[in-house]
Amino acid sequence: MSGQISEGYQALQRQMHADPEYGKAATMYAPLVKQVIDQFRIATVFDYGAGKRRLKEALDSLGAEIEYRAYDPAFPEYGEPQPAELVCCIDVLEHVEPDRLDAVLDELRRITIKRGFFTVHTGPAKKFLPDGRNAHLIQEPASWWLPRLCARFEIDHLSKQGAGFLVVTSPLAA
């Protein structure tokens, strides 16, 4: 995963995840993820940037019957990214090191079989990294993000979500 995250930033993310309040966004999106699972008859879900795997807990509580797998560089025990019918990347992309974003988006495209469910916060985070930087390393509007996503995915659904947006995608044909 060296192309997707630097060693130094991986260490900072491990420190951030020690805070129990860090990484809660996935739970609020679980009902929408469940709708996508039901609508597209999804059997496998991959949670990219899973943090403490709160999406799995929330989907379990909603009765989702899926095979769930996860990746997060702060939790190497989860293993490497793997293909799945639905790939979720919730409140993650804005945390990616700018010079690694293309590698992460390419990885998301590689592992997405049927649909992607991605959320992006476009403004500053309330939290700061231990080195003093804002936790959102990329603070750009949807108009900046969409061409990058459209180079790899069809946008099936787009909606504004607070200070950001949500997309449901399907992979572009190879």
Short mmCIF file of C-alpha atoms in Angstrom, two decimals:
data_model
loop_
_atom_site.label_atom_id
_atom_site.label_comp_id
_atom_site.label_asym_id
_atom_site.label_seq_id
_atom_site.Cartn_x
_atom_site.Cartn_y
_atom_site.Cartn_z
CA MET A 1 0.00 0.00 0.00
CA SER A 2 3.01 2.29 -0.22
CA GLY A 3 1.47 4.06 -3.21
CA GLN A 4 -1.69 4.99 -1.31
CA ILE A 5 -0.20 6.37 1.93
CA SER A 6 3.20 7.44 3.23
CA GLU A 7 4.66 5.79 6.32
CA GLY A 8 4.64 9.06 8.25
CA TYR A 9 1.01 9.78 7.50
CA GLN A 10 0.05 6.18 8.31
CA ALA A 11 1.59 6.68 11.77
CA LEU A 12 -0.38 9.93 12.23
CA GLN A 13 -3.60 8.13 11.27
CA ARG A 14 -2.89 5.40 13.84
CA GLN A 15 -2.57 8.14 16.48
CA MET A 16 -5.83 9.75 15.35
CA HIS A 17 -7.71 6.44 15.54
CA ALA A 18 -6.73 6.08 19.19
CA ASP A 19 -9.43 8.72 19.82
CA PRO A 20 -12.79 6.91 20.17
CA GLU A 21 -14.54 9.94 18.64
CA TYR A 22 -12.49 9.80 15.43
CA GLY A 23 -14.16 8.17 12.44
CA LYS A 24 -17.87 8.03 13.17
CA ALA A 25 -19.29 9.25 9.84
CA ALA A 26 -20.01 5.80 8.42
CA THR A 27 -22.78 5.08 10.90
CA MET A 28 -24.94 7.96 9.69
CA TYR A 29 -24.68 6.75 6.09
CA ALA A 30 -25.50 3.10 6.89
CA PRO A 31 -29.23 3.41 6.03
CA LEU A 32 -28.33 4.78 2.57
CA VAL A 33 -25.71 2.06 2.08
CA LYS A 34 -28.36 -0.51 3.02
CA GLN A 35 -30.67 0.95 0.34
CA VAL A 36 -27.91 0.50 -2.26
CA ILE A 37 -27.33 -3.07 -1.03
CA ASP A 38 -31.02 -3.87 -1.40
CA GLN A 39 -31.54 -2.05 -4.71
CA PHE A 40 -28.59 -3.67 -6.48
CA ARG A 41 -28.74 -7.05 -4.72
CA ILE A 42 -25.27 -6.63 -3.28
CA ALA A 43 -23.68 -9.65 -1.60
CA THR A 44 -20.17 -8.29 -0.88
CA VAL A 45 -19.25 -4.94 0.65
CA PHE A 46 -15.75 -3.56 0.96
CA ASP A 47 -15.22 -0.69 3.39
CA TYR A 48 -12.20 1.32 2.18
CA GLY A 49 -10.83 3.44 5.02
CA ALA A 50 -12.96 1.47 7.47
CA GLY A 51 -11.50 2.87 10.66
CA LYS A 52 -13.03 0.96 13.55
CA ARG A 53 -15.46 -0.87 11.19
CA ARG A 54 -18.45 1.06 12.45
CA LEU A 55 -20.18 0.68 9.07
CA LYS A 56 -20.32 -3.09 9.62
CA GLU A 57 -21.88 -2.65 13.07
CA ALA A 58 -24.49 -0.27 11.66
CA LEU A 59 -25.29 -2.51 8.67
CA ASP A 60 -25.60 -5.52 10.97
CA SER A 61 -28.08 -3.60 13.13
CA LEU A 62 -30.11 -2.83 9.97
CA GLY A 63 -30.24 -6.51 9.06
CA ALA A 64 -27.96 -6.37 6.02
CA GLU A 65 -26.96 -9.85 4.94
CA ILE A 66 -23.63 -9.27 3.26
CA GLU A 67 -20.06 -10.45 3.27
CA TYR A 68 -18.15 -7.50 4.74
CA ARG A 69 -14.43 -6.84 4.30
CA ALA A 70 -12.39 -3.82 5.27
CA TYR A 71 -9.16 -1.94 4.66
CA ASP A 72 -7.63 0.88 6.65
CA PRO A 73 -3.94 1.78 6.75
CA ALA A 74 -4.26 2.52 10.48
CA PHE A 75 -5.35 -1.11 11.00
CA PRO A 76 -2.99 -3.30 8.93
CA GLU A 77 -4.57 -6.42 10.44
CA TYR A 78 -7.59 -5.89 8.14
CA GLY A 79 -5.48 -6.79 5.12
CA GLU A 80 -5.23 -5.29 1.66
CA PRO A 81 -8.02 -3.86 -0.54
CA GLN A 82 -10.08 -6.56 -2.27
CA PRO A 83 -12.72 -6.45 -5.00
CA ALA A 84 -16.36 -6.34 -3.91
CA GLU A 85 -19.72 -5.67 -5.51
CA LEU A 86 -20.11 -2.50 -3.42
CA VAL A 87 -17.13 -0.42 -2.31
CA CYS A 88 -17.82 2.18 0.37
CA CYS A 89 -15.40 5.03 0.99
CA ILE A 90 -17.09 7.24 3.57
CA ASP A 91 -15.43 10.41 4.86
CA VAL A 92 -12.03 9.17 3.69
CA LEU A 93 -10.98 10.82 0.42
CA GLU A 94 -10.53 14.28 1.96
CA HIS A 95 -8.02 12.70 4.37
CA VAL A 96 -5.82 11.31 1.58
CA GLU A 97 -2.43 12.91 0.98
CA PRO A 98 -2.89 15.04 -2.17
CA ASP A 99 0.00 13.42 -4.02
CA ARG A 100 -1.53 9.97 -3.32
CA LEU A 101 -5.11 10.74 -4.38
CA ASP A 102 -4.81 9.37 -7.93
CA ALA A 103 -3.41 6.08 -6.58
CA VAL A 104 -6.30 5.80 -4.11
CA LEU A 105 -8.92 6.58 -6.77
CA ASP A 106 -7.31 4.05 -9.13
CA GLU A 107 -7.41 1.48 -6.32
CA LEU A 108 -11.10 2.20 -5.70
CA ARG A 109 -11.81 1.71 -9.40
CA ARG A 110 -9.85 -1.54 -9.46
CA ILE A 111 -11.82 -3.08 -6.58
CA THR A 112 -15.33 -1.80 -7.44
CA ILE A 113 -17.34 -4.51 -9.22
CA LYS A 114 -20.92 -3.10 -9.32
CA ARG A 115 -21.20 0.14 -7.35
CA GLY A 116 -19.24 2.65 -5.30
CA PHE A 117 -20.66 4.65 -2.40
CA PHE A 118 -18.36 7.59 -1.71
CA THR A 119 -18.81 10.63 0.51
CA VAL A 120 -16.48 13.62 0.52
CA HIS A 121 -16.42 16.51 2.98
CA THR A 122 -15.25 19.59 1.09
CA GLY A 123 -14.32 21.93 3.95
CA PRO A 124 -12.04 21.88 6.96
CA ALA A 125 -12.38 19.22 9.66
CA LYS A 126 -12.97 20.05 13.31
CA LYS A 127 -10.00 17.84 14.20
CA PHE A 128 -6.30 18.42 13.64
CA LEU A 129 -3.50 15.96 13.06
CA PRO A 130 -0.82 15.60 15.75
CA ASP A 131 1.51 17.63 13.49
CA GLY A 132 -0.94 20.58 13.51
CA ARG A 133 -2.45 20.20 10.02
CA ASN A 134 -6.18 20.08 9.53
CA ALA A 135 -7.36 16.45 9.36
CA HIS A 136 -8.89 17.18 5.93
CA LEU A 137 -5.78 17.41 3.78
CA ILE A 138 -7.86 18.10 0.66
CA GLN A 139 -10.44 20.89 0.98
CA GLU A 140 -11.86 21.34 -2.50
CA PRO A 141 -15.39 21.85 -3.85
CA ALA A 142 -17.39 19.13 -5.61
CA SER A 143 -16.49 20.72 -8.95
CA TRP A 144 -12.85 19.83 -8.23
CA TRP A 145 -13.65 16.25 -7.17
CA LEU A 146 -16.13 15.27 -9.84
CA PRO A 147 -13.75 15.25 -12.85
CA ARG A 148 -11.42 12.98 -10.89
CA LEU A 149 -14.25 10.60 -10.06
CA CYS A 150 -15.72 10.78 -13.59
CA ALA A 151 -12.37 9.70 -15.06
CA ARG A 152 -12.92 6.34 -13.33
CA PHE A 153 -16.65 5.99 -12.66
CA GLU A 154 -20.10 6.79 -13.99
CA ILE A 155 -21.98 8.93 -11.50
CA ASP A 156 -25.33 7.21 -10.91
CA HIS A 157 -26.42 9.50 -8.08
CA LEU A 158 -25.03 12.76 -6.69
CA SER A 159 -26.37 14.69 -3.72
CA LYS A 160 -25.16 17.48 -1.51
CA GLN A 161 -24.56 16.32 2.05
CA GLY A 162 -23.92 19.12 4.52
CA ALA A 163 -20.47 20.53 3.75
CA GLY A 164 -19.79 17.92 1.11
CA PHE A 165 -21.42 15.44 -1.24
CA LEU A 166 -22.31 11.81 -1.75
CA VAL A 167 -22.02 9.81 -4.97
CA VAL A 168 -23.18 6.38 -5.96
CA THR A 169 -21.08 5.23 -8.88
CA SER A 170 -20.61 2.37 -11.27
CA PRO A 171 -17.23 1.57 -12.81
CA LEU A 172 -16.44 2.80 -16.29
CA ALA A 173 -16.07 0.00 -18.81
CA ALA A 174 -12.44 -0.96 -19.29
#
